[in-house]
Amino acid sequence: MMFDGEQPCDHQGKPLTKIMHQASKRRLGGGLVITHSFSSKPKIGYYADFYEKVTTYEAILSSQAAQIDSSVTARTFRVVENTDETSPFMYMDTASTRAGIGAITQKLQLHSIHIVGLGGTGAYVLDAIAKTPVSQIQLHDGDIFGQHNAFRAPGAPGIEDLRRREPKVDYYKGIYSRMHRGIVANAAHIDASNVACLRDADFVFVCIDNGDAKQLIIETLEDAGIPFIDVGMGVQFADDGLIGMIRVTTSTPAMRAHVRDKKRIPLHSANENNLYARNIQIADLNMLNAAMAVMKFKKLFGFYVDLEGEHFSALSIDGNHLLNEDAA
């Protein structure tokens, strides 16, 4: 183990001779310089991996310092900025490396994901997708971020945020661009004039309740062979409470027919007698709807194991009953 700095000592100021190997200044190239090298192997003669090796030496050195000042630590968890401009992240994904799932996480390294609609569920989808290594996240919504949105959105907008009355896509880009480099804001609803922009997507989350717009989007994505997930929520009054369900419908090139044959996605315009027309949305339901959608997306790309291959899921709120159907 190589080390740069003064001679390591114990808490009494005596050199740690038991681990010392050499004490000489060496230039390793690339600006790296060392002044000491250590050697302290376990009884079996080797370490299981570099993590065990590094943490063992860290424990030897820091234990002596801790006897002088118990508050000191070598594990500062300093922020590691990402200098690789090809990476989508502003700083290193230490969560994946810490958990040892880096290789699995790379399965989500797509080029472009589009999120259509940021009114409630779509914002929570963004919150999760911004933490994946997808290169580009395209946001589509033509509405302003208003006060009512704050109560069903991730985070805690301040009064000044609401007073700006900026487009939802700009509001969310301002937040998530601090973490992800590839956020693109499109301040417009998807219609016939711009639906073609979805054709470059690897995957699309449809998070709107306009049936006519959904029809156009679905036809475009099917024609382009693009997989997508449509989310929905139906909540209504019952006695002194609320009942309803949240839905996730998946459509892939291998499984399309169920969308129309079983009417898995509402494609009609809202009306007074339609459950979806009330548009009651609650933050926790938006959050759960988004979580179900993102989990299914991750199953499709091999991040999670998918034993059922369901392309339709519905959760009843009152009984907490989850229905999975339309297996591929």
CSV table of C-alpha atoms in Angstrom, one decimal:
chain,number,residue,atom,x,y,z
A,1,MET,CA,0.0,0.0,0.0
A,2,MET,CA,1.4,3.4,-1.0
A,3,PHE,CA,1.1,6.6,1.0
A,4,ASP,CA,1.9,10.2,0.6
A,5,GLY,CA,2.5,12.3,3.7
A,6,GLU,CA,4.5,12.4,6.9
A,7,GLN,CA,5.6,9.3,8.7
A,8,PRO,CA,2.5,7.7,10.2
A,9,CYS,CA,2.7,7.4,14.0
A,10,ASP,CA,0.7,5.9,16.9
A,11,HIS,CA,-1.2,8.0,19.4
A,12,GLN,CA,2.0,8.4,21.4
A,13,GLY,CA,3.9,9.8,18.5
A,14,LYS,CA,5.9,6.6,17.8
A,15,PRO,CA,6.3,5.5,14.1
A,16,LEU,CA,4.1,2.6,13.1
A,17,THR,CA,7.0,0.3,12.3
A,18,LYS,CA,4.9,-2.8,12.2
A,19,ILE,CA,3.4,-1.8,8.8
A,20,MET,CA,6.3,0.2,7.4
A,21,HIS,CA,7.9,-1.2,4.2
A,22,GLN,CA,9.8,1.6,2.7
A,23,ALA,CA,10.3,5.3,3.4
A,24,SER,CA,11.4,7.1,0.2
A,25,LYS,CA,10.0,9.7,-2.2
A,26,ARG,CA,8.9,8.2,-5.5
A,27,ARG,CA,7.2,9.8,-8.5
A,28,LEU,CA,4.7,7.4,-10.1
A,29,GLY,CA,3.8,9.6,-13.1
A,30,GLY,CA,0.7,11.6,-13.8
A,31,GLY,CA,1.6,14.0,-10.9
A,32,LEU,CA,1.4,11.1,-8.3
A,33,VAL,CA,4.1,11.2,-5.6
A,34,ILE,CA,4.4,8.8,-2.6
A,35,THR,CA,6.7,9.1,0.4
A,36,HIS,CA,6.0,5.7,2.2
A,37,SER,CA,4.8,2.2,1.4
A,38,PHE,CA,3.2,-0.2,3.9
A,39,SER,CA,2.9,-4.0,4.2
A,40,SER,CA,0.5,-5.7,6.5
A,41,LYS,CA,-1.1,-8.8,5.1
A,42,PRO,CA,-3.8,-10.9,6.8
A,43,LYS,CA,-3.0,-14.3,8.2
A,44,ILE,CA,-4.2,-16.0,5.0
A,45,GLY,CA,-1.7,-14.0,3.0
A,46,TYR,CA,-3.9,-11.9,0.8
A,47,TYR,CA,-6.9,-9.6,0.8
A,48,ALA,CA,-10.3,-10.6,-0.6
A,49,ASP,CA,-10.4,-7.4,-2.7
A,50,PHE,CA,-9.2,-3.8,-2.9
A,51,TYR,CA,-12.0,-2.6,-0.6
A,52,GLU,CA,-10.8,-4.9,2.2
A,53,LYS,CA,-7.2,-3.9,1.6
A,54,VAL,CA,-7.8,-0.1,1.7
A,55,THR,CA,-10.2,-0.2,4.6
A,56,THR,CA,-7.8,-2.3,6.6
A,57,TYR,CA,-5.0,0.2,6.3
A,58,GLU,CA,-7.4,3.1,6.9
A,59,ALA,CA,-8.5,1.4,10.2
A,60,ILE,CA,-4.9,1.0,11.3
A,61,LEU,CA,-4.0,4.6,10.7
A,62,SER,CA,-7.2,6.3,11.8
A,63,SER,CA,-7.5,4.2,15.0
A,64,GLN,CA,-4.4,5.9,16.4
A,65,ALA,CA,-5.7,9.4,15.5
A,66,ALA,CA,-9.1,8.6,17.1
A,67,GLN,CA,-7.4,7.9,20.4
A,68,ILE,CA,-6.3,11.5,20.5
A,69,ASP,CA,-9.5,13.0,19.0
A,70,SER,CA,-12.5,10.7,18.7
A,71,SER,CA,-14.2,13.1,16.2
A,72,VAL,CA,-11.6,12.8,13.4
A,73,THR,CA,-12.2,10.4,10.6
A,74,ALA,CA,-10.6,9.4,7.3
A,75,ARG,CA,-14.0,8.7,5.8
A,76,THR,CA,-15.0,12.3,4.9
A,77,PHE,CA,-17.2,11.3,2.0
A,78,ARG,CA,-16.1,14.4,0.1
A,79,VAL,CA,-18.0,15.2,-3.0
A,80,VAL,CA,-16.4,13.7,-6.1
A,81,GLU,CA,-17.2,15.8,-9.2
A,82,ASN,CA,-17.5,14.1,-12.5
A,83,THR,CA,-14.9,15.4,-14.9
A,84,ASP,CA,-16.0,13.1,-17.7
A,85,GLU,CA,-18.2,15.3,-19.8
A,86,THR,CA,-19.6,12.3,-21.6
A,87,SER,CA,-21.2,11.1,-18.3
A,88,PRO,CA,-24.8,12.3,-17.7
A,89,PHE,CA,-24.0,13.0,-14.0
A,90,MET,CA,-22.6,16.2,-12.6
A,91,TYR,CA,-21.0,14.1,-9.8
A,92,MET,CA,-20.0,10.4,-9.5
A,93,ASP,CA,-22.7,7.8,-8.8
A,94,THR,CA,-21.2,6.6,-5.6
A,95,ALA,CA,-24.5,4.9,-4.6
A,96,SER,CA,-24.2,2.2,-7.3
A,97,THR,CA,-20.5,1.6,-6.7
A,98,ARG,CA,-21.1,1.5,-2.9
A,99,ALA,CA,-23.8,-1.2,-3.4
A,100,GLY,CA,-21.8,-3.1,-6.0
A,101,ILE,CA,-24.4,-2.7,-8.7
A,102,GLY,CA,-22.5,-0.6,-11.2
A,103,ALA,CA,-22.6,-3.2,-14.0
A,104,ILE,CA,-26.4,-3.7,-13.5
A,105,THR,CA,-27.0,0.0,-13.5
A,106,GLN,CA,-25.3,0.3,-16.9
A,107,LYS,CA,-28.2,-1.6,-18.4
A,108,LEU,CA,-30.1,1.7,-18.1
A,109,GLN,CA,-27.6,3.6,-20.1
A,110,LEU,CA,-30.0,4.6,-22.9
A,111,HIS,CA,-29.6,7.5,-25.2
A,112,SER,CA,-33.0,9.3,-24.8
A,113,ILE,CA,-36.0,9.0,-22.5
A,114,HIS,CA,-39.0,11.3,-23.0
A,115,ILE,CA,-41.5,12.2,-20.3
A,116,VAL,CA,-44.8,13.6,-21.5
A,117,GLY,CA,-46.6,15.5,-18.8
A,118,LEU,CA,-45.2,16.8,-15.5
A,119,GLY,CA,-48.4,17.6,-13.7
A,120,GLY,CA,-48.0,15.0,-10.9
A,121,THR,CA,-46.9,11.5,-11.7
A,122,GLY,CA,-44.6,12.6,-14.5
A,123,ALA,CA,-42.6,14.8,-12.1
A,124,TYR,CA,-42.0,11.8,-9.8
A,125,VAL,CA,-41.0,9.7,-12.9
A,126,LEU,CA,-38.4,12.4,-13.6
A,127,ASP,CA,-37.2,12.3,-10.0
A,128,ALA,CA,-36.3,8.6,-10.4
A,129,ILE,CA,-35.1,8.7,-14.0
A,130,ALA,CA,-32.7,11.6,-13.3
A,131,LYS,CA,-30.8,9.1,-11.1
A,132,THR,CA,-30.2,6.7,-13.9
A,133,PRO,CA,-27.3,6.9,-16.5
A,134,VAL,CA,-29.6,7.7,-19.5
A,135,SER,CA,-27.8,10.3,-21.6
A,136,GLN,CA,-30.8,12.6,-22.3
A,137,ILE,CA,-34.1,13.2,-20.6
A,138,GLN,CA,-36.6,15.1,-22.7
A,139,LEU,CA,-39.4,16.9,-20.8
A,140,HIS,CA,-42.7,17.8,-22.5
A,141,ASP,CA,-45.4,20.0,-20.9
A,142,GLY,CA,-47.0,23.3,-21.9
A,143,ASP,CA,-48.3,24.3,-18.5
A,144,ILE,CA,-47.0,26.7,-15.9
A,145,PHE,CA,-45.9,25.5,-12.5
A,146,GLY,CA,-48.6,26.8,-10.2
A,147,GLN,CA,-49.4,26.7,-6.5
A,148,HIS,CA,-51.6,23.7,-6.8
A,149,ASN,CA,-48.8,21.7,-8.5
A,150,ALA,CA,-46.6,22.3,-5.4
A,151,PHE,CA,-48.8,20.0,-3.3
A,152,ARG,CA,-48.5,17.0,-5.7
A,153,ALA,CA,-44.9,17.5,-6.8
A,154,PRO,CA,-41.5,16.3,-5.5
A,155,GLY,CA,-39.6,18.6,-3.2
A,156,ALA,CA,-40.8,21.8,-1.5
A,157,PRO,CA,-41.1,24.8,-3.8
A,158,GLY,CA,-40.8,28.2,-2.1
A,159,ILE,CA,-43.0,31.2,-2.5
A,160,GLU,CA,-40.6,32.8,-4.9
A,161,ASP,CA,-40.6,29.7,-7.0
A,162,LEU,CA,-44.4,29.9,-7.4
A,163,ARG,CA,-44.3,33.7,-8.0
A,164,ARG,CA,-42.1,33.2,-11.0
A,165,ARG,CA,-44.8,31.2,-12.8
A,166,GLU,CA,-42.4,29.6,-15.1
A,167,PRO,CA,-43.1,26.6,-17.4
A,168,LYS,CA,-43.1,23.3,-15.5
A,169,VAL,CA,-40.4,22.0,-17.8
A,170,ASP,CA,-38.1,24.9,-16.9
A,171,TYR,CA,-38.8,24.7,-13.2
A,172,TYR,CA,-37.9,21.0,-13.1
A,173,LYS,CA,-34.9,21.4,-15.4
A,174,GLY,CA,-33.6,24.0,-13.0
A,175,ILE,CA,-33.7,21.5,-10.2
A,176,TYR,CA,-32.6,18.3,-11.8
A,177,SER,CA,-29.9,19.8,-14.0
A,178,ARG,CA,-27.9,20.2,-10.8
A,179,MET,CA,-27.5,16.4,-10.9
A,180,HIS,CA,-28.1,15.4,-14.5
A,181,ARG,CA,-26.5,17.0,-17.5
A,182,GLY,CA,-29.0,15.8,-20.1
A,183,ILE,CA,-32.3,17.5,-19.1
A,184,VAL,CA,-34.0,19.1,-22.1
A,185,ALA,CA,-37.0,21.3,-21.6
A,186,ASN,CA,-39.8,21.5,-24.2
A,187,ALA,CA,-42.5,24.0,-23.1
A,188,ALA,CA,-45.3,22.7,-25.3
A,189,HIS,CA,-48.0,20.0,-25.1
A,190,ILE,CA,-47.6,17.2,-27.6
A,191,ASP,CA,-49.9,17.5,-30.6
A,192,ALA,CA,-49.9,16.9,-34.3
A,193,SER,CA,-47.4,19.7,-34.9
A,194,ASN,CA,-44.6,18.2,-32.7
A,195,VAL,CA,-45.4,14.6,-32.0
A,196,ALA,CA,-42.6,13.5,-34.4
A,197,CYS,CA,-40.1,14.6,-31.8
A,198,LEU,CA,-40.9,11.4,-29.9
A,199,ARG,CA,-39.5,9.3,-32.7
A,200,ASP,CA,-35.9,9.6,-31.5
A,201,ALA,CA,-36.7,8.2,-28.1
A,202,ASP,CA,-35.5,4.9,-26.7
A,203,PHE,CA,-38.4,4.9,-24.2
A,204,VAL,CA,-41.4,7.2,-23.4
A,205,PHE,CA,-43.4,7.7,-20.2
A,206,VAL,CA,-46.9,9.0,-21.0
A,207,CYS,CA,-48.1,10.9,-18.0
A,208,ILE,CA,-51.1,12.9,-19.3
A,209,ASP,CA,-54.9,12.4,-18.9
A,210,ASN,CA,-55.9,13.9,-22.3
A,211,GLY,CA,-57.3,10.9,-24.2
A,212,ASP,CA,-57.1,12.6,-27.6
A,213,ALA,CA,-53.4,13.4,-27.2
A,214,LYS,CA,-52.7,9.9,-25.9
A,215,GLN,CA,-54.2,8.5,-29.1
A,216,LEU,CA,-51.9,10.5,-31.2
A,217,ILE,CA,-48.9,9.7,-29.1
A,218,ILE,CA,-49.6,6.0,-29.0
A,219,GLU,CA,-50.1,5.7,-32.7
A,220,THR,CA,-46.8,7.5,-33.3
A,221,LEU,CA,-44.8,5.4,-30.8
A,222,GLU,CA,-46.3,2.2,-32.2
A,223,ASP,CA,-45.4,3.2,-35.8
A,224,ALA,CA,-41.9,4.0,-34.7
A,225,GLY,CA,-41.5,0.7,-32.8
A,226,ILE,CA,-40.8,2.5,-29.5
A,227,PRO,CA,-41.7,1.0,-26.1
A,228,PHE,CA,-43.6,3.1,-23.7
A,229,ILE,CA,-45.5,3.1,-20.4
A,230,ASP,CA,-48.7,5.0,-19.8
A,231,VAL,CA,-49.8,5.8,-16.3
A,232,GLY,CA,-53.2,6.7,-14.9
A,233,MET,CA,-55.1,7.4,-11.8
A,234,GLY,CA,-58.8,7.3,-11.0
A,235,VAL,CA,-59.9,8.6,-7.6
A,236,GLN,CA,-63.4,9.5,-6.4
A,237,PHE,CA,-65.4,10.3,-3.3
A,238,ALA,CA,-66.9,7.5,-1.2
A,239,ASP,CA,-68.7,8.3,2.1
A,240,ASP,CA,-66.2,10.5,3.9
A,241,GLY,CA,-63.1,9.3,2.1
A,242,LEU,CA,-61.6,8.5,-1.3
A,243,ILE,CA,-61.4,5.3,-3.2
A,244,GLY,CA,-59.9,4.5,-6.6
A,245,MET,CA,-57.0,2.9,-8.3
A,246,ILE,CA,-53.7,3.6,-10.0
A,247,ARG,CA,-52.7,2.0,-13.3
A,248,VAL,CA,-49.5,1.2,-15.2
A,249,THR,CA,-49.9,0.0,-18.8
A,250,THR,CA,-46.8,-1.1,-20.7
A,251,SER,CA,-46.6,-1.4,-24.5
A,252,THR,CA,-43.6,-2.9,-26.3
A,253,PRO,CA,-43.1,-4.0,-29.9
A,254,ALA,CA,-43.7,-7.6,-28.7
A,255,MET,CA,-46.9,-6.7,-26.9
A,256,ARG,CA,-49.3,-4.1,-28.3
A,257,ALA,CA,-52.7,-5.6,-28.8
A,258,HIS,CA,-53.9,-5.5,-25.2
A,259,VAL,CA,-53.9,-1.7,-25.2
A,260,ARG,CA,-56.9,-1.6,-27.5
A,261,ASP,CA,-58.3,-5.1,-27.3
A,262,LYS,CA,-58.7,-4.8,-23.5
A,263,LYS,CA,-58.9,-1.0,-23.4
A,264,ARG,CA,-56.0,-0.8,-21.0
A,265,ILE,CA,-55.5,2.9,-21.8
A,266,PRO,CA,-58.4,5.4,-21.7
A,267,LEU,CA,-58.4,7.0,-25.2
A,268,HIS,CA,-61.6,9.0,-24.9
A,269,SER,CA,-61.9,12.7,-23.9
A,270,ALA,CA,-62.8,13.4,-20.3
A,271,ASN,CA,-66.5,14.1,-19.4
A,272,GLU,CA,-68.6,14.6,-16.3
A,273,ASN,CA,-69.5,10.9,-15.9
A,274,ASN,CA,-65.9,9.6,-16.4
A,275,LEU,CA,-64.0,8.6,-13.4
A,276,TYR,CA,-60.8,10.2,-14.8
A,277,ALA,CA,-62.6,13.6,-15.3
A,278,ARG,CA,-62.5,14.5,-11.6
A,279,ASN,CA,-58.7,14.6,-11.9
A,280,ILE,CA,-58.2,14.2,-8.1
A,281,GLN,CA,-54.5,13.7,-7.6
A,282,ILE,CA,-52.7,13.1,-4.3
A,283,ALA,CA,-48.9,13.3,-3.9
A,284,ASP,CA,-48.5,9.9,-2.4
A,285,LEU,CA,-50.6,8.3,-5.2
A,286,ASN,CA,-48.6,10.2,-7.9
A,287,MET,CA,-45.4,9.0,-6.2
A,288,LEU,CA,-46.5,5.4,-6.1
A,289,ASN,CA,-47.8,5.5,-9.7
A,290,ALA,CA,-44.5,6.7,-10.8
A,291,ALA,CA,-42.6,4.2,-8.8
A,292,MET,CA,-44.6,1.3,-10.3
A,293,ALA,CA,-43.9,2.7,-13.8
A,294,VAL,CA,-40.2,3.2,-13.3
A,295,MET,CA,-39.9,-0.3,-11.7
A,296,LYS,CA,-41.5,-1.8,-14.8
A,297,PHE,CA,-39.2,0.2,-17.1
A,298,LYS,CA,-36.2,-1.1,-15.2
A,299,LYS,CA,-37.6,-4.7,-15.5
A,300,LEU,CA,-37.8,-4.2,-19.3
A,301,PHE,CA,-34.2,-3.4,-19.5
A,302,GLY,CA,-32.9,-6.1,-17.2
A,303,PHE,CA,-32.2,-4.1,-14.1
A,304,TYR,CA,-34.8,-6.0,-12.1
A,305,VAL,CA,-35.7,-9.6,-12.6
A,306,ASP,CA,-39.1,-9.9,-14.2
A,307,LEU,CA,-40.8,-13.2,-13.4
A,308,GLU,CA,-44.3,-12.4,-14.7
A,309,GLY,CA,-43.7,-10.1,-17.7
A,310,GLU,CA,-47.0,-8.3,-16.9
A,311,HIS,CA,-47.9,-5.4,-19.2
A,312,PHE,CA,-50.8,-4.1,-17.1
A,313,SER,CA,-50.8,-3.4,-13.4
A,314,ALA,CA,-53.6,-1.9,-11.3
A,315,LEU,CA,-53.5,-1.1,-7.6
A,316,SER,CA,-56.8,-0.7,-5.7
A,317,ILE,CA,-56.4,1.9,-3.0
A,318,ASP,CA,-59.0,0.7,-0.5
A,319,GLY,CA,-57.8,-2.9,-0.4
A,320,ASN,CA,-54.2,-2.4,-1.4
A,321,HIS,CA,-54.8,-5.1,-4.0
A,322,LEU,CA,-52.3,-5.3,-6.9
A,323,LEU,CA,-53.5,-6.9,-10.1
A,324,ASN,CA,-51.0,-8.0,-12.8
A,325,GLU,CA,-52.2,-9.1,-16.2
A,326,ASP,CA,-51.3,-9.2,-19.9
A,327,ALA,CA,-48.1,-11.3,-19.6
A,328,ALA,CA,-45.9,-11.2,-22.6
